Each structure stands twice: as structure tokens, then as C-alpha cells.
Coordinates of C-alpha atoms in Angstrom, one line a residue:
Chain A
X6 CA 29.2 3.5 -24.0
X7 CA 28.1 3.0 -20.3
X8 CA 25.4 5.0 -18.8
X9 CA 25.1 3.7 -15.4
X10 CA 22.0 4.5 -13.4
X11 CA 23.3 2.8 -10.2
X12 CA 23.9 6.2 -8.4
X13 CA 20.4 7.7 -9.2
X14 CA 18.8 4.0 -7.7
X15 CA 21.0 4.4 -4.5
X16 CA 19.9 8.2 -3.9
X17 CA 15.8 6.7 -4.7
X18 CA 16.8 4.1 -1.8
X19 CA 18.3 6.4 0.9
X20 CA 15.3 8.6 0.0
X21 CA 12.8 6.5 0.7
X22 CA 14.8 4.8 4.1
X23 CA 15.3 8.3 4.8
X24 CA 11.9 10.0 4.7
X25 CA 10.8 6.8 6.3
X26 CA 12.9 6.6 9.3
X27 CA 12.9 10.2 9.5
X28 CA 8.9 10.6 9.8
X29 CA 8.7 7.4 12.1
X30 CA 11.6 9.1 14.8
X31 CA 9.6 12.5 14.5
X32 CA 6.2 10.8 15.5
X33 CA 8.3 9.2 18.8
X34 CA 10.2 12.2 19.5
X35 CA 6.6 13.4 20.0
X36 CA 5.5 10.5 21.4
X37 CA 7.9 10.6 24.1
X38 CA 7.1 14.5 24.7
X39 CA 3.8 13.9 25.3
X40 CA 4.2 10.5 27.6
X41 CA 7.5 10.7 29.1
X42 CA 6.9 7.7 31.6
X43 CA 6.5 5.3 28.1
X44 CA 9.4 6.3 26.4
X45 CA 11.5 3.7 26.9
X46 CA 8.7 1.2 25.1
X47 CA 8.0 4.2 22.4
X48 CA 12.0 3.8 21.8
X49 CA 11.8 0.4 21.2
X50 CA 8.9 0.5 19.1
X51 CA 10.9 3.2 17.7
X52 CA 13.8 0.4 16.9
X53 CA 11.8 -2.2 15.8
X54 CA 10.0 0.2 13.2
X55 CA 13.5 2.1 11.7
X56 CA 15.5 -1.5 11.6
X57 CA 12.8 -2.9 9.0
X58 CA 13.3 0.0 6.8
X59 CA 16.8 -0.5 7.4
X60 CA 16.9 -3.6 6.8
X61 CA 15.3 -3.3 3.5
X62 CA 17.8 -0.5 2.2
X63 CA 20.8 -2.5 3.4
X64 CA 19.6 -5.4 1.2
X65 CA 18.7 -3.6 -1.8
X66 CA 22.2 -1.4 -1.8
X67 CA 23.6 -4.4 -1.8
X68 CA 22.0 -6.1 -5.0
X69 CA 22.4 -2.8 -6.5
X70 CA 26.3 -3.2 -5.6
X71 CA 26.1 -6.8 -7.6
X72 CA 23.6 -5.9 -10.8
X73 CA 24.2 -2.2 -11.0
Chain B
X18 CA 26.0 -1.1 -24.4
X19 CA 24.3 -1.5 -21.2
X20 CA 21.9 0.4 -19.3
X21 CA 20.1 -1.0 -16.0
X22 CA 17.5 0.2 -15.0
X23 CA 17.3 -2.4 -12.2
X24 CA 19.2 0.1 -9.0
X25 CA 16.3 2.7 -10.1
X26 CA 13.7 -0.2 -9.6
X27 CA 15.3 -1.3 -6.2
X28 CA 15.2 2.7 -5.0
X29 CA 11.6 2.6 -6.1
X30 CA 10.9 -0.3 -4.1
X31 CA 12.4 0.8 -0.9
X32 CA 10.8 4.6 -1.8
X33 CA 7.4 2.7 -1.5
X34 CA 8.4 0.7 1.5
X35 CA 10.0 3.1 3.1
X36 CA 7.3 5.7 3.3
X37 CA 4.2 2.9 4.0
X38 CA 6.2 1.6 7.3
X39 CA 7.1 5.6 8.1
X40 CA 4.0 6.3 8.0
X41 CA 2.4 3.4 9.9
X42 CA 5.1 3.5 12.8
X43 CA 4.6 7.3 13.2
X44 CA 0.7 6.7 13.3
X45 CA 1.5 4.1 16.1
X46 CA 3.9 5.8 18.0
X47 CA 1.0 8.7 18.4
X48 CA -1.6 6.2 18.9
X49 CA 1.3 4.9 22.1
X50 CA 1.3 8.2 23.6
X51 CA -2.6 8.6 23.6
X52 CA -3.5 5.3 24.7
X53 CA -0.4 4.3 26.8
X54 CA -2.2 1.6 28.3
X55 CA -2.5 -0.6 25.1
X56 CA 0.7 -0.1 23.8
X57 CA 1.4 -3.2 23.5
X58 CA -1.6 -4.1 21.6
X59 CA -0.6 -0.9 19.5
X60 CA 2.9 -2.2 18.7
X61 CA 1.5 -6.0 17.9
X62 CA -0.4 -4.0 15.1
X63 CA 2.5 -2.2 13.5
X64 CA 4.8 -5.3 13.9
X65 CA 2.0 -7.0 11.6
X66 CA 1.4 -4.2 9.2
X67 CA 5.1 -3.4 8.7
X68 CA 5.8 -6.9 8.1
X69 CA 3.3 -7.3 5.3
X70 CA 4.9 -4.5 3.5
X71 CA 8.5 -5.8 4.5
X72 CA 7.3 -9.5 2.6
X73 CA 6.7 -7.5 -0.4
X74 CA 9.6 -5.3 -0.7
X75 CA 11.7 -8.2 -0.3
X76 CA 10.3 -10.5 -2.4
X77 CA 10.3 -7.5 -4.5
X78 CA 14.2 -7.1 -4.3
X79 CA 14.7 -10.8 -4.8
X80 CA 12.8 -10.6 -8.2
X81 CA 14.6 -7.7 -9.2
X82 CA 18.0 -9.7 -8.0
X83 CA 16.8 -12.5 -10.8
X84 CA 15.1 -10.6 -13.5
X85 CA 17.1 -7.0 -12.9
Chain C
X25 CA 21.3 -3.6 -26.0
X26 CA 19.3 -4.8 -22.5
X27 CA 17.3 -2.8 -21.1
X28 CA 14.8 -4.1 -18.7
X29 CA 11.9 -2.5 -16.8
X30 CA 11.3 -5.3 -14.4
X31 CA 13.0 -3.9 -11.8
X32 CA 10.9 -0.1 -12.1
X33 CA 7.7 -2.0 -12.4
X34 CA 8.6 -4.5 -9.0
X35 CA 9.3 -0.6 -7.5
X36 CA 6.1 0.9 -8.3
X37 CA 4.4 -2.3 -7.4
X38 CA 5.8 -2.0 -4.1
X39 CA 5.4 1.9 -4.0
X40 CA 1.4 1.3 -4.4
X41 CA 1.3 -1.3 -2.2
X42 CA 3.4 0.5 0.3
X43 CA 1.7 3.8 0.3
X44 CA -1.5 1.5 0.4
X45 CA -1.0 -0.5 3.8
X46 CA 0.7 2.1 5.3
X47 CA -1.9 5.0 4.9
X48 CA -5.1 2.3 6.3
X49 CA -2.6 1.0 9.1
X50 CA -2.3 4.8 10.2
X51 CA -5.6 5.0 10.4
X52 CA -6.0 2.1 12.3
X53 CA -3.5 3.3 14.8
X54 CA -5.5 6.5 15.3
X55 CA -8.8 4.2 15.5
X56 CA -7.5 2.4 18.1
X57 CA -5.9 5.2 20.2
X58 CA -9.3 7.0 19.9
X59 CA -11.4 4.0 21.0
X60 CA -9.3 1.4 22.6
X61 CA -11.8 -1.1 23.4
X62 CA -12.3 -2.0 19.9
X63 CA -8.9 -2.4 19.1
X64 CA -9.3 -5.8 17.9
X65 CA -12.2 -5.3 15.9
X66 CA -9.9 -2.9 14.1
X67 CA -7.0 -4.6 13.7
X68 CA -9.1 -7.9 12.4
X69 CA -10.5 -4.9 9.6
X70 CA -7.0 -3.5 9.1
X71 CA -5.3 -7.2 8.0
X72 CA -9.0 -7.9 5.6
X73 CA -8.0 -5.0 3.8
X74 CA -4.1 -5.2 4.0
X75 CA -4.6 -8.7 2.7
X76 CA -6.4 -7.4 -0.3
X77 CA -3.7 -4.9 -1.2
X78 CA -1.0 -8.0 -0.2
X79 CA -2.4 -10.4 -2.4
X80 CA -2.9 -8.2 -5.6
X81 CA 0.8 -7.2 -5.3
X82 CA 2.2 -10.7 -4.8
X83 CA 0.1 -11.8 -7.8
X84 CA 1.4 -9.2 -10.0
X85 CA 5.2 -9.8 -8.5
X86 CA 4.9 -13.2 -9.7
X87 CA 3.7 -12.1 -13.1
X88 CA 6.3 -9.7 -13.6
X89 CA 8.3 -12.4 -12.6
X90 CA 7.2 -14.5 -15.2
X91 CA 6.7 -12.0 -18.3
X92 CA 9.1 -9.4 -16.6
Chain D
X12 CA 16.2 -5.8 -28.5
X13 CA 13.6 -6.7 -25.9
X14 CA 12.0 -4.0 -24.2
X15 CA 9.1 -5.1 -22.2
X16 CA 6.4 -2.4 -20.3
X17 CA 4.5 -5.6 -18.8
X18 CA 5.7 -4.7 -15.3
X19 CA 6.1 -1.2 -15.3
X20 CA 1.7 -1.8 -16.4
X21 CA 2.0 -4.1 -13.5
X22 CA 3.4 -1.3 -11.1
X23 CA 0.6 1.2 -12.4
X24 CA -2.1 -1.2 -11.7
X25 CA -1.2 -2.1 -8.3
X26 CA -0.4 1.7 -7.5
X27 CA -4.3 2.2 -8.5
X28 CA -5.7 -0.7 -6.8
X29 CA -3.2 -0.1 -3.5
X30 CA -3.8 3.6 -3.3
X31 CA -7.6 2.9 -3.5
X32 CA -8.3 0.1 -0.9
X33 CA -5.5 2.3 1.2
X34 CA -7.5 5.2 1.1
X35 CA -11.3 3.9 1.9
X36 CA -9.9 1.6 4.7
X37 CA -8.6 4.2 5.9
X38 CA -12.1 6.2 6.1
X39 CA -13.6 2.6 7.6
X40 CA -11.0 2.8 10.4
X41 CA -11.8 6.6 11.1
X42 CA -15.4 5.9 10.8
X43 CA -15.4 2.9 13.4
X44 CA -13.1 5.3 15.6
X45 CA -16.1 7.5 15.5
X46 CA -18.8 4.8 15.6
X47 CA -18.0 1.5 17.2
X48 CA -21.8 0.9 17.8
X49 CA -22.0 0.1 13.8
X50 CA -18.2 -1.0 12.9
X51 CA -20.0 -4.4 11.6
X52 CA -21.5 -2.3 8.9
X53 CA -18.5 -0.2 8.5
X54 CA -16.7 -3.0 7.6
X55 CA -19.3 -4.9 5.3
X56 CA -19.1 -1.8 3.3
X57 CA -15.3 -2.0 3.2
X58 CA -15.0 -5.3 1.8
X59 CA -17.7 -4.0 -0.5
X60 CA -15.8 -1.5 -1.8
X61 CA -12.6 -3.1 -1.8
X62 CA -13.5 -6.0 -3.9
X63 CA -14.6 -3.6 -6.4
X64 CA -11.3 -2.9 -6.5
X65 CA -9.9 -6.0 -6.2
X66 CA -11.7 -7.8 -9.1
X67 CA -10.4 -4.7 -11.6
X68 CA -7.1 -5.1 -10.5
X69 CA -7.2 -8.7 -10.4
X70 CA -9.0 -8.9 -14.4
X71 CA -6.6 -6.5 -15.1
X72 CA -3.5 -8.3 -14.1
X73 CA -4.6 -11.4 -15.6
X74 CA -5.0 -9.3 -19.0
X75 CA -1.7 -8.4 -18.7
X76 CA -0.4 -11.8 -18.3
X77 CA -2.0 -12.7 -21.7
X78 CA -1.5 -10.1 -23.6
X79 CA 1.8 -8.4 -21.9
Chain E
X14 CA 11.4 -5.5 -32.0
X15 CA 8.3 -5.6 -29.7
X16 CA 7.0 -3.3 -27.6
X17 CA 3.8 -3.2 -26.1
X18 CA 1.8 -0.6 -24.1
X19 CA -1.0 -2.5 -23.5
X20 CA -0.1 -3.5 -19.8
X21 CA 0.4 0.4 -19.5
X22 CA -3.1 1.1 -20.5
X23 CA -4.7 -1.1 -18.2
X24 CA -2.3 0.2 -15.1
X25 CA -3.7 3.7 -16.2
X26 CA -7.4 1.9 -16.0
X27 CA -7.3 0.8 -13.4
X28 CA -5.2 3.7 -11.4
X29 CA -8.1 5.9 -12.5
X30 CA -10.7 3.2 -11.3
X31 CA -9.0 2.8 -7.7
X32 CA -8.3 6.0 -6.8
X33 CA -12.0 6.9 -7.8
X34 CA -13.8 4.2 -5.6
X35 CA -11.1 4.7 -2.9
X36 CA -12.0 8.2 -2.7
X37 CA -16.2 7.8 -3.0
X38 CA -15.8 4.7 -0.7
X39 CA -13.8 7.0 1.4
X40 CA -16.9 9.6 1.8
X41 CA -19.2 7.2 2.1
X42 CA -17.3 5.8 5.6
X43 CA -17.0 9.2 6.8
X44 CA -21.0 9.6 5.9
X45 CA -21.8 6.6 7.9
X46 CA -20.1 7.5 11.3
X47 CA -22.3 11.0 10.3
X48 CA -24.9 9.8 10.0
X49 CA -25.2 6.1 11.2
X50 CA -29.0 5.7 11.2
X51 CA -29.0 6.4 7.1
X52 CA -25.8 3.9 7.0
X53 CA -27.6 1.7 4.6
X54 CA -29.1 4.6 2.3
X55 CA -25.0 5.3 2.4
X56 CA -24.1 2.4 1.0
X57 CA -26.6 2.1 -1.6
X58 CA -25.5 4.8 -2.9
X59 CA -21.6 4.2 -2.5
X60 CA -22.3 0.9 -4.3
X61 CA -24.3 2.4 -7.2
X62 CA -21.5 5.0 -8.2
X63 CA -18.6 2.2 -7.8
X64 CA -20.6 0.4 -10.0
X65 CA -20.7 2.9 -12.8
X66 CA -16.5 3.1 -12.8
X67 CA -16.5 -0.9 -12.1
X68 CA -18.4 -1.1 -15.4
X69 CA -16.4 1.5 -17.6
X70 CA -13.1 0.3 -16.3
X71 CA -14.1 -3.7 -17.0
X72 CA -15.3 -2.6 -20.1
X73 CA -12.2 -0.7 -21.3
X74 CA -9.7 -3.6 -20.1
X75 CA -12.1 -5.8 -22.5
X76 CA -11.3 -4.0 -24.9
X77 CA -7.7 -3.3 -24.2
X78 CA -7.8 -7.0 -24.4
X79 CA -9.3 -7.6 -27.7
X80 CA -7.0 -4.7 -29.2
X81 CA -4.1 -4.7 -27.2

């Protein structure tokens, strides 16, 4: 019998990147409405922010590619 | 038979992660386009704030890698 | 039959601790965009209590670790 | 068949404890926001706080460790 | 076979413990940037009513202990 549980973790993982990244690029896109000279340094912040979260998924679809 | 639970605990993981740096990025991209003149100083914060939850989640994922 | 629950405790480990850091660093972010020239004071105040959070979750990552 | 909670008590515990010190630091940081003049004392009561929480957690963890 | 809820228990402890002081701890900050001039009357009173859940939640992990 095999039950796998892999998918549901990858959908919890792209969730959570998701809703991250997603509220993080809504507070810039505001950011940048309200102080259009910064926006190039509210994009990088922007970048810096979205690429840790990224960076986290990334890793953990991975180990659940090897132990799922 | 086998069922691992250990994807579900790596979504979880990056769930928690996922929202915390969200949430702090979007507080410090509104905090940039208040105070534009310490954005810098703003970003320094976030950088050290996301990277204490980044630590964990990874060290988090690198348990589950062993134990899973 | 396996069938661990490491991996979902490692997730909600990271989920509290997440949620945690993330919800104070906001508000640190708005601290500091409403009054600037404290902004070190509050960042010194943001990583006491980060730390706190931190260091209960890397304790209990390493005891899940070792009972997990 | 070895079916151990310890972590998932682990995750609960840290949820608690992060959720908690999350939410009053977050009131500190407001409050300096709308004090600076008595920050010092926001923070003292902070800590205060916090460390209540701390030493549960902490006690609590350590219980689990024994008796997980 | 062995399975033990203790851990659970004191993740539920102390989930109900942190989230209680967070929140009072949280009221009292907001009371303090009030009213800063009762700020110590605040905290007297913030540290009496953590105390009551410090004491009922070290009390019930005790216990957890010695029946676990």
C-alpha cells in the first residue's frame, strides 16, 4: 500500500512561499506608489526579501523530491 | 507500508517562514516609503530579522532531511 | 510501518517562531518609520526579543533532533 | 511501530511561546513609536514579560526531553 | 508500542500560557505609551497577572512531569 503525502507537503510549501512573496510585492507595489523617486531601492529590498523565501522553498522541494 | 509525513513537515516549515519574512518585508517596505530617508537603516533591519527566521527554517529543513 | 512526526513538529516549530519574529519585526518597521530617530533603540529591542523567540526554537530543533 | 509526538509537543510549545513574545514585542515597538521619551521602560517591561515566557517554554521543553 | 502525549500536553500549556501573557503584556505596552506617567503602576500590574498564568502553567508542566 503507498499513501504518499509528498503532493499535499509541496502545495503547504508553495503556500506558504506564495502568501509570503505575494504580501511582501503588495506592500512595495505600494511602496513604490506612494514614493516613486525610491523605487528602484524599494525593488531591491523587494529582491532581497522574495529570494529568502525563495530560497527556502527551492531547498525544501527539493528534500521533499529525495525523502518524499 | 510507508507513509511520510516528512514533505507535510517541510510545507509547514516554509508555511511558517514564509509568512514571518512576508510579513516583516511588507512592514519594511511601508516603513521605506514613509521614512525614505532611512531606508537604508530600514532594510539593515529586515535583512537581520529575515535572516534569523531563514537560520531556523533551514536548520529546520536540514533536520527534517536527517530525521524525516 | 514508519511513520514519523519529526518533520510536522520541525514545521510548527518553525511556523511559531516564524509568525513570532515576523509580527514584532513589523512592528518595528512601523516604529521606526513613525519615529526615525530612535531607530536604533528599536532595532537593539527588536533582536532582545527575536533572540528570545530564536533561541527557544533552536533548543527545541535540537531536541527534536535528538528524541525526534 | 514507533510513533513519537515529542516534536509535534515541541512545535505546540514553540508556537505558544513564539506567538506570545511576537505579540507583546510588538505592543513594545508600537508603544516606543508613540513614546520614545520612556522606550527604556518600555523595554524593561518587555524583557519582563518575555522571560515569563521564556522560562515556561524553556521548563517545558526540557520536560519534554525527559519525559518525551 | 509507545506512544506518548505528554509533550502534547505541555505544547498545549504552554500555547495557552504565551498567548495569554503576550496578549496582557501586549495591553500593558499600549497602556504605557497612554499613559506614561502611571508606567510603573502598568507594570505592576502586567507582572502580577503574568504571574498568576506563570504559576498555573509551571504547576501543571510539574505535574505533566510527575504523570506523564
Amino acid at each position: 500500500m503507498t499513501l504518499s503525502l509528498t503532493a499535499v507537503g509541496l502545495g503547504i510549501i508553495v503556500l506558504g512561499a506564495g502568501l509570503g512573496i505575494g504580501k511582501l510585492a503588495f506592500g512595495a507595489m505600494e511602496a513604490m506608489a506612494r514614493q516613486p523617486e525610491i523605487s528602484s531601492k524599494i525593488q531591491t529590498a523587494m529582491i532581497i526579501a522574495a529570494a529568502l523565501i525563495e530560497g527556502l522553498a527551492l531547498f525544501a522541494i527539493v528534500v521533499a523530491l529525495l525523502k518524499g
